[in-house]
């Protein structure tokens, strides 16, 4: 049994901590803010490998998470539901993400918006992130993970021989050689008028458009631009609401509940590997872009394997 410190309390850090505890390790998870304050809590929660590389590893990690989330959908407390929806393809089929995925088909012409070349109708996990993050925290505690709030300024502050960094944009502060940057994602929250189907049109002329319905609210997006400003832009908010209402007419009279901004931790590729840093084993698990929940469980399993290899 190894004593492991996981730094980071978003979906990636919590799933890694839970998987490590399940493998028999003693785990301490220290996070600068609780899960509800992380970028994970802003995410729309659809299982889909958005804005992340490399594709071959993303497919493998994603399939592990897909199976785990599909299983969790049977637990109403997990925040996971299986929902049908439409992914619009403006430039024709680009379906690398469907490798190993079942439950999808070509969209029929009558299902597509004007100007779309093709599309995919799929049944995928849709995760209410605030609910799921609370579930993960409770699962970690039940598994014996020690959760602690605090800011780690230097790896030398930590006593354990093995450290897992799931620190997203904060990673370069601890390991300057890690390349990760912020992609600003703004969303609007609307009351759910009874929607169950999701909708994604990343190539819409009006801009990135997605509608992800959860019990009580709908996450409507969005933006994906470089930047670190976490204050919602009122003009962008109005544009998001307008184009989502145009895409999904059932939202036209839905109450607007608010606006949120999350900073996606984007990298040239997910940095999941074992390093030796000043005599200490450090596993990085960062750079998941817009696919944190999509890759979380698959990456957590690889973290466990890397830690096991140290023995």
PDB file of C-alpha atoms in Angstrom:
ATOM      1  CA  UNK A   1       0.000   0.000   0.000  1.00  0.00           C
ATOM      2  CA  UNK A   2       1.345   3.400  -1.040  1.00  0.00           C
ATOM      3  CA  UNK A   3       0.525   6.757   0.495  1.00  0.00           C
ATOM      4  CA  UNK A   4      -0.427   9.076  -2.368  1.00  0.00           C
ATOM      5  CA  UNK A   5      -1.212  12.782  -2.438  1.00  0.00           C
ATOM      6  CA  UNK A   6      -3.579  13.883  -5.194  1.00  0.00           C
ATOM      7  CA  UNK A   7      -3.464  17.637  -5.812  1.00  0.00           C
ATOM      8  CA  UNK A   8      -6.650  18.940  -7.419  1.00  0.00           C
ATOM      9  CA  UNK A   9     -10.315  18.475  -6.588  1.00  0.00           C
ATOM     10  CA  UNK A  10     -12.140  18.692  -9.899  1.00  0.00           C
ATOM     11  CA  UNK A  11     -13.571  15.702 -11.723  1.00  0.00           C
ATOM     12  CA  UNK A  12     -10.124  14.477 -12.827  1.00  0.00           C
ATOM     13  CA  UNK A  13      -8.600  14.701  -9.350  1.00  0.00           C
ATOM     14  CA  UNK A  14     -11.552  13.146  -7.558  1.00  0.00           C
ATOM     15  CA  UNK A  15     -11.833  10.186  -9.925  1.00  0.00           C
ATOM     16  CA  UNK A  16      -8.085   9.583  -9.627  1.00  0.00           C
ATOM     17  CA  UNK A  17      -8.301   9.726  -5.833  1.00  0.00           C
ATOM     18  CA  UNK A  18     -11.260   7.357  -5.785  1.00  0.00           C
ATOM     19  CA  UNK A  19      -9.577   4.885  -8.141  1.00  0.00           C
ATOM     20  CA  UNK A  20      -6.355   4.930  -6.107  1.00  0.00           C
ATOM     21  CA  UNK A  21      -8.265   4.305  -2.887  1.00  0.00           C
ATOM     22  CA  UNK A  22     -10.117   1.460  -4.589  1.00  0.00           C
ATOM     23  CA  UNK A  23      -6.755  -0.072  -5.485  1.00  0.00           C
ATOM     24  CA  UNK A  24      -5.811  -0.150  -1.815  1.00  0.00           C
ATOM     25  CA  UNK A  25      -3.674   2.976  -1.488  1.00  0.00           C
ATOM     26  CA  UNK A  26      -3.906   5.537   1.288  1.00  0.00           C
ATOM     27  CA  UNK A  27      -4.934   8.747  -0.427  1.00  0.00           C
ATOM     28  CA  UNK A  28      -4.905  12.376   0.592  1.00  0.00           C
ATOM     29  CA  UNK A  29      -6.603  14.786  -1.850  1.00  0.00           C
ATOM     30  CA  UNK A  30      -5.752  18.439  -1.353  1.00  0.00           C
ATOM     31  CA  UNK A  31      -7.585  21.025  -3.401  1.00  0.00           C
ATOM     32  CA  UNK A  32      -7.434  24.793  -3.590  1.00  0.00           C
ATOM     33  CA  UNK A  33     -11.228  24.991  -3.747  1.00  0.00           C
ATOM     34  CA  UNK A  34     -13.953  22.370  -3.192  1.00  0.00           C
ATOM     35  CA  UNK A  35     -15.334  20.660  -6.280  1.00  0.00           C
ATOM     36  CA  UNK A  36     -18.263  23.076  -6.566  1.00  0.00           C
ATOM     37  CA  UNK A  37     -15.807  25.916  -7.208  1.00  0.00           C
ATOM     38  CA  UNK A  38     -13.826  24.210  -9.978  1.00  0.00           C
ATOM     39  CA  UNK A  39     -14.171  24.499 -13.749  1.00  0.00           C
ATOM     40  CA  UNK A  40     -15.706  21.008 -13.659  1.00  0.00           C
ATOM     41  CA  UNK A  41     -18.812  22.452 -12.017  1.00  0.00           C
ATOM     42  CA  UNK A  42     -19.394  24.792 -14.989  1.00  0.00           C
ATOM     43  CA  UNK A  43     -19.165  22.024 -17.595  1.00  0.00           C
ATOM     44  CA  UNK A  44     -22.236  20.913 -19.524  1.00  0.00           C
ATOM     45  CA  UNK A  45     -21.379  17.302 -18.744  1.00  0.00           C
ATOM     46  CA  UNK A  46     -21.965  15.540 -22.067  1.00  0.00           C
ATOM     47  CA  UNK A  47     -19.727  12.544 -22.712  1.00  0.00           C
ATOM     48  CA  UNK A  48     -17.892  13.749 -25.801  1.00  0.00           C
ATOM     49  CA  UNK A  49     -14.136  14.165 -26.457  1.00  0.00           C
ATOM     50  CA  UNK A  50     -14.186  17.904 -27.160  1.00  0.00           C
ATOM     51  CA  UNK A  51     -11.038  19.976 -27.730  1.00  0.00           C
ATOM     52  CA  UNK A  52      -8.561  17.301 -26.639  1.00  0.00           C
ATOM     53  CA  UNK A  53      -5.714  15.241 -28.101  1.00  0.00           C
ATOM     54  CA  UNK A  54      -4.207  12.741 -28.943  1.00  0.00           C
ATOM     55  CA  UNK A  55      -7.055  10.925 -30.602  1.00  0.00           C
ATOM     56  CA  UNK A  56      -5.829   7.349 -30.168  1.00  0.00           C
ATOM     57  CA  UNK A  57      -5.376   7.649 -26.416  1.00  0.00           C
ATOM     58  CA  UNK A  58      -8.499   9.798 -26.072  1.00  0.00           C
ATOM     59  CA  UNK A  59     -10.579   7.027 -27.659  1.00  0.00           C
ATOM     60  CA  UNK A  60      -9.235   4.431 -25.218  1.00  0.00           C
ATOM     61  CA  UNK A  61      -9.671   6.607 -22.126  1.00  0.00           C
ATOM     62  CA  UNK A  62     -13.081   7.744 -23.305  1.00  0.00           C
ATOM     63  CA  UNK A  63     -14.409   4.211 -23.722  1.00  0.00           C
ATOM     64  CA  UNK A  64     -13.453   3.362 -20.140  1.00  0.00           C
ATOM     65  CA  UNK A  65     -15.306   6.445 -18.908  1.00  0.00           C
ATOM     66  CA  UNK A  66     -18.263   5.710 -21.181  1.00  0.00           C
ATOM     67  CA  UNK A  67     -18.683   2.266 -19.633  1.00  0.00           C
ATOM     68  CA  UNK A  68     -18.316   3.599 -16.090  1.00  0.00           C
ATOM     69  CA  UNK A  69     -20.743   6.475 -16.588  1.00  0.00           C
ATOM     70  CA  UNK A  70     -23.246   4.207 -18.318  1.00  0.00           C
ATOM     71  CA  UNK A  71     -23.183   1.986 -15.261  1.00  0.00           C
ATOM     72  CA  UNK A  72     -23.601   4.965 -12.932  1.00  0.00           C
ATOM     73  CA  UNK A  73     -26.743   6.033 -14.775  1.00  0.00           C
ATOM     74  CA  UNK A  74     -28.576   3.340 -12.782  1.00  0.00           C
ATOM     75  CA  UNK A  75     -27.808   5.307  -9.586  1.00  0.00           C
ATOM     76  CA  UNK A  76     -30.052   8.404  -9.384  1.00  0.00           C
ATOM     77  CA  UNK A  77     -27.707  10.023  -6.872  1.00  0.00           C
ATOM     78  CA  UNK A  78     -24.747  10.006  -9.280  1.00  0.00           C
ATOM     79  CA  UNK A  79     -26.038  12.805 -11.501  1.00  0.00           C
ATOM     80  CA  UNK A  80     -25.557  10.658 -14.621  1.00  0.00           C
ATOM     81  CA  UNK A  81     -28.355  10.037 -17.129  1.00  0.00           C
ATOM     82  CA  UNK A  82     -28.368   8.442 -20.572  1.00  0.00           C
ATOM     83  CA  UNK A  83     -29.889  10.880 -23.047  1.00  0.00           C
ATOM     84  CA  UNK A  84     -30.502  10.897 -26.802  1.00  0.00           C
ATOM     85  CA  UNK A  85     -29.355  13.867 -28.820  1.00  0.00           C
ATOM     86  CA  UNK A  86     -28.093  15.257 -32.106  1.00  0.00           C
ATOM     87  CA  UNK A  87     -24.532  16.151 -33.073  1.00  0.00           C
ATOM     88  CA  UNK A  88     -24.597  18.316 -36.202  1.00  0.00           C
ATOM     89  CA  UNK A  89     -21.831  17.889 -38.805  1.00  0.00           C
ATOM     90  CA  UNK A  90     -21.520  21.022 -40.932  1.00  0.00           C
ATOM     91  CA  UNK A  91     -18.631  19.819 -43.104  1.00  0.00           C
ATOM     92  CA  UNK A  92     -19.632  16.180 -43.446  1.00  0.00           C
ATOM     93  CA  UNK A  93     -18.935  13.134 -41.261  1.00  0.00           C
ATOM     94  CA  UNK A  94     -16.059  13.332 -38.769  1.00  0.00           C
ATOM     95  CA  UNK A  95     -16.720  10.368 -36.502  1.00  0.00           C
ATOM     96  CA  UNK A  96     -13.414   9.280 -35.045  1.00  0.00           C
ATOM     97  CA  UNK A  97     -15.007   9.557 -31.595  1.00  0.00           C
ATOM     98  CA  UNK A  98     -17.534   6.791 -32.381  1.00  0.00           C
ATOM     99  CA  UNK A  99     -14.854   4.066 -32.395  1.00  0.00           C
ATOM    100  CA  UNK A 100     -16.117   1.471 -29.928  1.00  0.00           C
ATOM    101  CA  UNK A 101     -19.299   3.465 -29.213  1.00  0.00           C
ATOM    102  CA  UNK A 102     -22.666   1.787 -29.705  1.00  0.00           C
ATOM    103  CA  UNK A 103     -26.115   3.335 -29.787  1.00  0.00           C
ATOM    104  CA  UNK A 104     -25.620   5.872 -32.573  1.00  0.00           C
ATOM    105  CA  UNK A 105     -26.958   6.293 -36.100  1.00  0.00           C
ATOM    106  CA  UNK A 106     -26.926   8.712 -39.016  1.00  0.00           C
ATOM    107  CA  UNK A 107     -29.297  11.608 -38.549  1.00  0.00           C
ATOM    108  CA  UNK A 108     -32.158  11.740 -41.010  1.00  0.00           C
ATOM    109  CA  UNK A 109     -32.476  14.863 -43.210  1.00  0.00           C
ATOM    110  CA  UNK A 110     -35.565  16.022 -41.340  1.00  0.00           C
ATOM    111  CA  UNK A 111     -33.619  15.997 -38.057  1.00  0.00           C
ATOM    112  CA  UNK A 112     -30.889  18.364 -39.268  1.00  0.00           C
ATOM    113  CA  UNK A 113     -30.851  22.175 -39.129  1.00  0.00           C
ATOM    114  CA  UNK A 114     -30.549  24.194 -42.320  1.00  0.00           C
ATOM    115  CA  UNK A 115     -27.109  24.055 -43.880  1.00  0.00           C
ATOM    116  CA  UNK A 116     -25.962  20.888 -42.108  1.00  0.00           C
ATOM    117  CA  UNK A 117     -24.238  18.288 -44.255  1.00  0.00           C
ATOM    118  CA  UNK A 118     -24.928  15.365 -41.917  1.00  0.00           C
ATOM    119  CA  UNK A 119     -25.238  14.463 -38.271  1.00  0.00           C
ATOM    120  CA  UNK A 120     -25.218  11.756 -35.647  1.00  0.00           C
ATOM    121  CA  UNK A 121     -28.036  10.824 -33.311  1.00  0.00           C
ATOM    122  CA  UNK A 122     -26.581   9.135 -30.244  1.00  0.00           C
ATOM    123  CA  UNK A 123     -27.492   7.998 -26.761  1.00  0.00           C
ATOM    124  CA  UNK A 124     -24.728   9.174 -24.444  1.00  0.00           C
ATOM    125  CA  UNK A 125     -24.159   9.918 -20.767  1.00  0.00           C
ATOM    126  CA  UNK A 126     -25.153  13.444 -19.792  1.00  0.00           C
ATOM    127  CA  UNK A 127     -23.790  14.359 -16.380  1.00  0.00           C
ATOM    128  CA  UNK A 128     -25.222  17.024 -14.076  1.00  0.00           C
ATOM    129  CA  UNK A 129     -21.827  18.151 -12.883  1.00  0.00           C
ATOM    130  CA  UNK A 130     -22.731  19.772  -9.534  1.00  0.00           C
ATOM    131  CA  UNK A 131     -24.575  16.573  -8.559  1.00  0.00           C
ATOM    132  CA  UNK A 132     -21.848  14.274  -9.867  1.00  0.00           C
ATOM    133  CA  UNK A 133     -19.055  16.191  -8.160  1.00  0.00           C
ATOM    134  CA  UNK A 134     -20.867  15.974  -4.822  1.00  0.00           C
ATOM    135  CA  UNK A 135     -21.348  12.239  -5.443  1.00  0.00           C
ATOM    136  CA  UNK A 136     -17.633  11.843  -6.147  1.00  0.00           C
ATOM    137  CA  UNK A 137     -16.672  13.680  -2.974  1.00  0.00           C
ATOM    138  CA  UNK A 138     -18.967  11.465  -0.920  1.00  0.00           C
ATOM    139  CA  UNK A 139     -17.644   8.345  -2.652  1.00  0.00           C
ATOM    140  CA  UNK A 140     -14.072   9.421  -1.916  1.00  0.00           C
ATOM    141  CA  UNK A 141     -14.816   9.930   1.769  1.00  0.00           C
ATOM    142  CA  UNK A 142     -16.563   6.550   1.944  1.00  0.00           C
ATOM    143  CA  UNK A 143     -13.492   4.946   0.336  1.00  0.00           C
ATOM    144  CA  UNK A 144     -11.187   6.469   2.950  1.00  0.00           C
ATOM    145  CA  UNK A 145      -9.802   9.393   0.940  1.00  0.00           C
ATOM    146  CA  UNK A 146      -8.818  12.328   3.148  1.00  0.00           C
ATOM    147  CA  UNK A 147     -10.091  15.553   1.563  1.00  0.00           C
ATOM    148  CA  UNK A 148      -8.323  18.759   2.556  1.00  0.00           C
ATOM    149  CA  UNK A 149      -8.586  22.368   1.399  1.00  0.00           C
ATOM    150  CA  UNK A 150      -5.358  24.200   0.731  1.00  0.00           C
ATOM    151  CA  UNK A 151      -3.088  25.719  -1.887  1.00  0.00           C
ATOM    152  CA  UNK A 152       0.109  23.888  -2.730  1.00  0.00           C
ATOM    153  CA  UNK A 153       2.811  26.351  -3.767  1.00  0.00           C
ATOM    154  CA  UNK A 154       5.679  23.873  -4.111  1.00  0.00           C
ATOM    155  CA  UNK A 155       5.936  20.088  -4.345  1.00  0.00           C
ATOM    156  CA  UNK A 156       8.404  20.133  -1.458  1.00  0.00           C
ATOM    157  CA  UNK A 157       5.494  21.063   0.839  1.00  0.00           C
ATOM    158  CA  UNK A 158       4.114  17.543   0.374  1.00  0.00           C
ATOM    159  CA  UNK A 159       5.375  14.638   2.444  1.00  0.00           C
ATOM    160  CA  UNK A 160       4.241  11.629   0.413  1.00  0.00           C
ATOM    161  CA  UNK A 161       6.626   9.858  -1.928  1.00  0.00           C
ATOM    162  CA  UNK A 162       4.014   9.736  -4.724  1.00  0.00           C
ATOM    163  CA  UNK A 163       2.134  12.811  -5.943  1.00  0.00           C
ATOM    164  CA  UNK A 164      -0.586  12.964  -8.582  1.00  0.00           C
ATOM    165  CA  UNK A 165      -1.100  16.382 -10.139  1.00  0.00           C
ATOM    166  CA  UNK A 166      -4.643  16.919 -11.413  1.00  0.00           C
ATOM    167  CA  UNK A 167      -4.190  20.656 -11.169  1.00  0.00           C
ATOM    168  CA  UNK A 168      -5.305  21.849 -14.602  1.00  0.00           C
ATOM    169  CA  UNK A 169      -4.245  25.431 -15.272  1.00  0.00           C
ATOM    170  CA  UNK A 170      -2.337  25.611 -11.978  1.00  0.00           C
ATOM    171  CA  UNK A 171       0.108  22.887 -13.050  1.00  0.00           C
ATOM    172  CA  UNK A 172       2.865  25.158 -14.462  1.00  0.00           C
ATOM    173  CA  UNK A 173       3.171  26.768 -11.036  1.00  0.00           C
ATOM    174  CA  UNK A 174       4.311  23.408  -9.678  1.00  0.00           C
ATOM    175  CA  UNK A 175       5.949  21.988 -12.822  1.00  0.00           C
ATOM    176  CA  UNK A 176       6.980  24.805 -15.179  1.00  0.00           C
ATOM    177  CA  UNK A 177       7.753  22.369 -18.008  1.00  0.00           C
ATOM    178  CA  UNK A 178       4.091  21.358 -18.335  1.00  0.00           C
ATOM    179  CA  UNK A 179       2.335  23.189 -21.173  1.00  0.00           C
ATOM    180  CA  UNK A 180      -1.289  24.092 -20.488  1.00  0.00           C
ATOM    181  CA  UNK A 181      -3.325  27.182 -21.331  1.00  0.00           C
ATOM    182  CA  UNK A 182      -6.822  28.520 -20.743  1.00  0.00           C
ATOM    183  CA  UNK A 183      -9.669  28.286 -23.234  1.00  0.00           C
ATOM    184  CA  UNK A 184     -12.503  30.457 -22.007  1.00  0.00           C
ATOM    185  CA  UNK A 185     -15.931  28.839 -22.079  1.00  0.00           C
ATOM    186  CA  UNK A 186     -18.996  30.967 -21.303  1.00  0.00           C
ATOM    187  CA  UNK A 187     -22.414  29.354 -20.872  1.00  0.00           C
ATOM    188  CA  UNK A 188     -25.926  30.500 -20.095  1.00  0.00           C
ATOM    189  CA  UNK A 189     -28.209  28.653 -17.697  1.00  0.00           C
ATOM    190  CA  UNK A 190     -31.907  28.479 -18.542  1.00  0.00           C
ATOM    191  CA  UNK A 191     -34.775  26.833 -16.711  1.00  0.00           C
ATOM    192  CA  UNK A 192     -35.620  23.470 -18.232  1.00  0.00           C
ATOM    193  CA  UNK A 193     -39.100  23.561 -19.828  1.00  0.00           C
ATOM    194  CA  UNK A 194     -39.132  19.765 -20.116  1.00  0.00           C
ATOM    195  CA  UNK A 195     -36.268  19.067 -22.526  1.00  0.00           C
ATOM    196  CA  UNK A 196     -34.549  15.686 -22.416  1.00  0.00           C
ATOM    197  CA  UNK A 197     -32.663  15.617 -25.725  1.00  0.00           C
ATOM    198  CA  UNK A 198     -29.289  17.313 -26.106  1.00  0.00           C
ATOM    199  CA  UNK A 199     -28.135  19.276 -29.157  1.00  0.00           C
ATOM    200  CA  UNK A 200     -24.607  20.187 -30.311  1.00  0.00           C
ATOM    201  CA  UNK A 201     -23.699  22.246 -33.396  1.00  0.00           C
ATOM    202  CA  UNK A 202     -20.035  23.204 -33.153  1.00  0.00           C
ATOM    203  CA  UNK A 203     -19.911  24.619 -36.683  1.00  0.00           C
ATOM    204  CA  UNK A 204     -23.003  26.814 -36.669  1.00  0.00           C
ATOM    205  CA  UNK A 205     -22.564  30.129 -38.504  1.00  0.00           C
ATOM    206  CA  UNK A 206     -23.770  31.990 -35.431  1.00  0.00           C
ATOM    207  CA  UNK A 207     -21.134  30.302 -33.279  1.00  0.00           C
ATOM    208  CA  UNK A 208     -20.645  27.223 -31.112  1.00  0.00           C
ATOM    209  CA  UNK A 209     -24.137  26.132 -30.081  1.00  0.00           C
ATOM    210  CA  UNK A 210     -25.053  23.446 -27.589  1.00  0.00           C
ATOM    211  CA  UNK A 211     -28.076  22.711 -25.434  1.00  0.00           C
ATOM    212  CA  UNK A 212     -27.553  20.231 -22.598  1.00  0.00           C
ATOM    213  CA  UNK A 213     -30.665  19.624 -20.475  1.00  0.00           C
ATOM    214  CA  UNK A 214     -30.520  18.573 -16.839  1.00  0.00           C
ATOM    215  CA  UNK A 215     -33.271  18.242 -14.237  1.00  0.00           C
ATOM    216  CA  UNK A 216     -34.247  21.836 -13.473  1.00  0.00           C
ATOM    217  CA  UNK A 217     -31.839  23.649 -15.775  1.00  0.00           C
ATOM    218  CA  UNK A 218     -30.281  23.663 -19.236  1.00  0.00           C
ATOM    219  CA  UNK A 219     -26.634  24.462 -19.936  1.00  0.00           C
ATOM    220  CA  UNK A 220     -26.543  26.539 -23.139  1.00  0.00           C
ATOM    221  CA  UNK A 221     -23.328  27.410 -24.884  1.00  0.00           C
ATOM    222  CA  UNK A 222     -21.098  28.650 -25.732  1.00  0.00           C
ATOM    223  CA  UNK A 223     -17.615  29.994 -26.380  1.00  0.00           C
ATOM    224  CA  UNK A 224     -14.182  28.437 -26.767  1.00  0.00           C
ATOM    225  CA  UNK A 225     -11.618  31.215 -27.007  1.00  0.00           C
ATOM    226  CA  UNK A 226      -8.187  31.890 -25.497  1.00  0.00           C
ATOM    227  CA  UNK A 227      -8.410  33.974 -22.360  1.00  0.00           C
ATOM    228  CA  UNK A 228      -8.523  33.941 -18.579  1.00  0.00           C
ATOM    229  CA  UNK A 229     -11.289  36.429 -17.812  1.00  0.00           C
ATOM    230  CA  UNK A 230     -13.806  34.619 -15.615  1.00  0.00           C
ATOM    231  CA  UNK A 231     -16.366  37.428 -15.643  1.00  0.00           C
ATOM    232  CA  UNK A 232     -19.321  36.687 -17.974  1.00  0.00           C
ATOM    233  CA  UNK A 233     -19.642  39.070 -20.909  1.00  0.00           C
ATOM    234  CA  UNK A 234     -23.251  40.386 -21.047  1.00  0.00           C
ATOM    235  CA  UNK A 235     -23.181  40.758 -24.833  1.00  0.00           C
ATOM    236  CA  UNK A 236     -21.878  37.224 -25.328  1.00  0.00           C
ATOM    237  CA  UNK A 237     -24.502  35.994 -22.882  1.00  0.00           C
ATOM    238  CA  UNK A 238     -27.256  37.521 -24.982  1.00  0.00           C
ATOM    239  CA  UNK A 239     -25.841  35.985 -28.157  1.00  0.00           C
ATOM    240  CA  UNK A 240     -25.666  32.527 -26.576  1.00  0.00           C
ATOM    241  CA  UNK A 241     -29.254  32.706 -25.357  1.00  0.00           C
ATOM    242  CA  UNK A 242     -30.468  33.932 -28.750  1.00  0.00           C
ATOM    243  CA  UNK A 243     -28.792  31.243 -30.820  1.00  0.00           C
ATOM    244  CA  UNK A 244     -29.755  28.420 -28.447  1.00  0.00           C
ATOM    245  CA  UNK A 245     -33.383  29.558 -28.495  1.00  0.00           C
ATOM    246  CA  UNK A 246     -33.238  29.667 -32.291  1.00  0.00           C
ATOM    247  CA  UNK A 247     -31.767  26.159 -32.439  1.00  0.00           C
ATOM    248  CA  UNK A 248     -34.178  24.683 -29.864  1.00  0.00           C
ATOM    249  CA  UNK A 249     -37.517  26.553 -30.032  1.00  0.00           C
ATOM    250  CA  UNK A 250     -38.735  24.950 -26.790  1.00  0.00           C
ATOM    251  CA  UNK A 251     -36.349  27.344 -24.994  1.00  0.00           C
ATOM    252  CA  UNK A 252     -37.891  30.538 -26.372  1.00  0.00           C
ATOM    253  CA  UNK A 253     -39.883  31.280 -23.222  1.00  0.00           C
ATOM    254  CA  UNK A 254     -37.547  29.582 -20.737  1.00  0.00           C
ATOM    255  CA  UNK A 255     -36.432  31.717 -17.809  1.00  0.00           C
ATOM    256  CA  UNK A 256     -32.781  32.776 -17.904  1.00  0.00           C
ATOM    257  CA  UNK A 257     -31.164  31.703 -14.642  1.00  0.00           C
ATOM    258  CA  UNK A 258     -27.705  33.137 -15.086  1.00  0.00           C
ATOM    259  CA  UNK A 259     -24.349  33.009 -16.810  1.00  0.00           C
ATOM    260  CA  UNK A 260     -21.110  31.174 -15.997  1.00  0.00           C
ATOM    261  CA  UNK A 261     -17.542  31.084 -17.269  1.00  0.00           C
ATOM    262  CA  UNK A 262     -15.156  28.153 -17.007  1.00  0.00           C
ATOM    263  CA  UNK A 263     -11.514  28.057 -18.101  1.00  0.00           C
ATOM    264  CA  UNK A 264     -10.791  24.801 -19.918  1.00  0.00           C
ATOM    265  CA  UNK A 265      -7.230  23.483 -19.355  1.00  0.00           C
ATOM    266  CA  UNK A 266      -6.057  22.963 -22.938  1.00  0.00           C
ATOM    267  CA  UNK A 267      -2.750  21.385 -23.968  1.00  0.00           C
ATOM    268  CA  UNK A 268      -1.245  20.067 -27.195  1.00  0.00           C
ATOM    269  CA  UNK A 269      -2.011  16.634 -25.731  1.00  0.00           C
ATOM    270  CA  UNK A 270      -3.195  15.242 -22.415  1.00  0.00           C
ATOM    271  CA  UNK A 271      -0.117  15.044 -20.198  1.00  0.00           C
ATOM    272  CA  UNK A 272      -0.572  11.741 -18.360  1.00  0.00           C
ATOM    273  CA  UNK A 273       2.771  10.278 -17.392  1.00  0.00           C
ATOM    274  CA  UNK A 274       5.164   9.488 -14.572  1.00  0.00           C
ATOM    275  CA  UNK A 275       8.049  11.825 -13.815  1.00  0.00           C
ATOM    276  CA  UNK A 276      10.787  11.911 -11.217  1.00  0.00           C
ATOM    277  CA  UNK A 277      10.955  15.375  -9.668  1.00  0.00           C
ATOM    278  CA  UNK A 278      13.661  16.008  -7.091  1.00  0.00           C
ATOM    279  CA  UNK A 279      13.659  12.340  -6.114  1.00  0.00           C
ATOM    280  CA  UNK A 280       9.876  12.101  -5.912  1.00  0.00           C
ATOM    281  CA  UNK A 281       7.496  10.181  -8.186  1.00  0.00           C
ATOM    282  CA  UNK A 282       5.056  12.636  -9.760  1.00  0.00           C
ATOM    283  CA  UNK A 283       2.200  11.591 -12.028  1.00  0.00           C
ATOM    284  CA  UNK A 284       0.713  14.368 -14.141  1.00  0.00           C
ATOM    285  CA  UNK A 285      -2.933  14.032 -15.211  1.00  0.00           C
ATOM    286  CA  UNK A 286      -3.626  17.370 -16.901  1.00  0.00           C
ATOM    287  CA  UNK A 287      -4.572  18.989 -20.218  1.00  0.00           C
ATOM    288  CA  UNK A 288      -8.039  17.475 -20.701  1.00  0.00           C
ATOM    289  CA  UNK A 289      -9.425  20.552 -22.447  1.00  0.00           C
ATOM    290  CA  UNK A 290     -13.195  20.291 -22.781  1.00  0.00           C
ATOM    291  CA  UNK A 291     -13.233  16.568 -22.024  1.00  0.00           C
ATOM    292  CA  UNK A 292     -12.588  16.278 -18.298  1.00  0.00           C
ATOM    293  CA  UNK A 293     -15.580  14.125 -17.407  1.00  0.00           C
ATOM    294  CA  UNK A 294     -15.291  12.256 -20.721  1.00  0.00           C
ATOM    295  CA  UNK A 295     -11.777  11.056 -19.941  1.00  0.00           C
ATOM    296  CA  UNK A 296     -11.821  11.100 -16.139  1.00  0.00           C
ATOM    297  CA  UNK A 297     -12.368   7.423 -15.379  1.00  0.00           C
ATOM    298  CA  UNK A 298     -10.089   6.164 -18.145  1.00  0.00           C
ATOM    299  CA  UNK A 299      -7.292   8.460 -17.041  1.00  0.00           C
ATOM    300  CA  UNK A 300      -7.864   7.480 -13.411  1.00  0.00           C
ATOM    301  CA  UNK A 301      -7.299   3.820 -14.302  1.00  0.00           C
ATOM    302  CA  UNK A 302      -4.026   4.740 -16.010  1.00  0.00           C
ATOM    303  CA  UNK A 303      -2.939   6.736 -12.957  1.00  0.00           C
ATOM    304  CA  UNK A 304      -3.522   3.619 -10.841  1.00  0.00           C
ATOM    305  CA  UNK A 305      -1.446   1.556 -13.268  1.00  0.00           C
ATOM    306  CA  UNK A 306       1.422   4.043 -13.170  1.00  0.00           C
ATOM    307  CA  UNK A 307       1.429   4.075  -9.373  1.00  0.00           C
ATOM    308  CA  UNK A 308       1.267   0.274  -9.277  1.00  0.00           C
ATOM    309  CA  UNK A 309       4.338   0.133 -11.537  1.00  0.00           C
ATOM    310  CA  UNK A 310       6.369   1.933  -8.886  1.00  0.00           C
ATOM    311  CA  UNK A 311       6.095  -1.099  -6.610  1.00  0.00           C
TER     312      UNK A 311
END
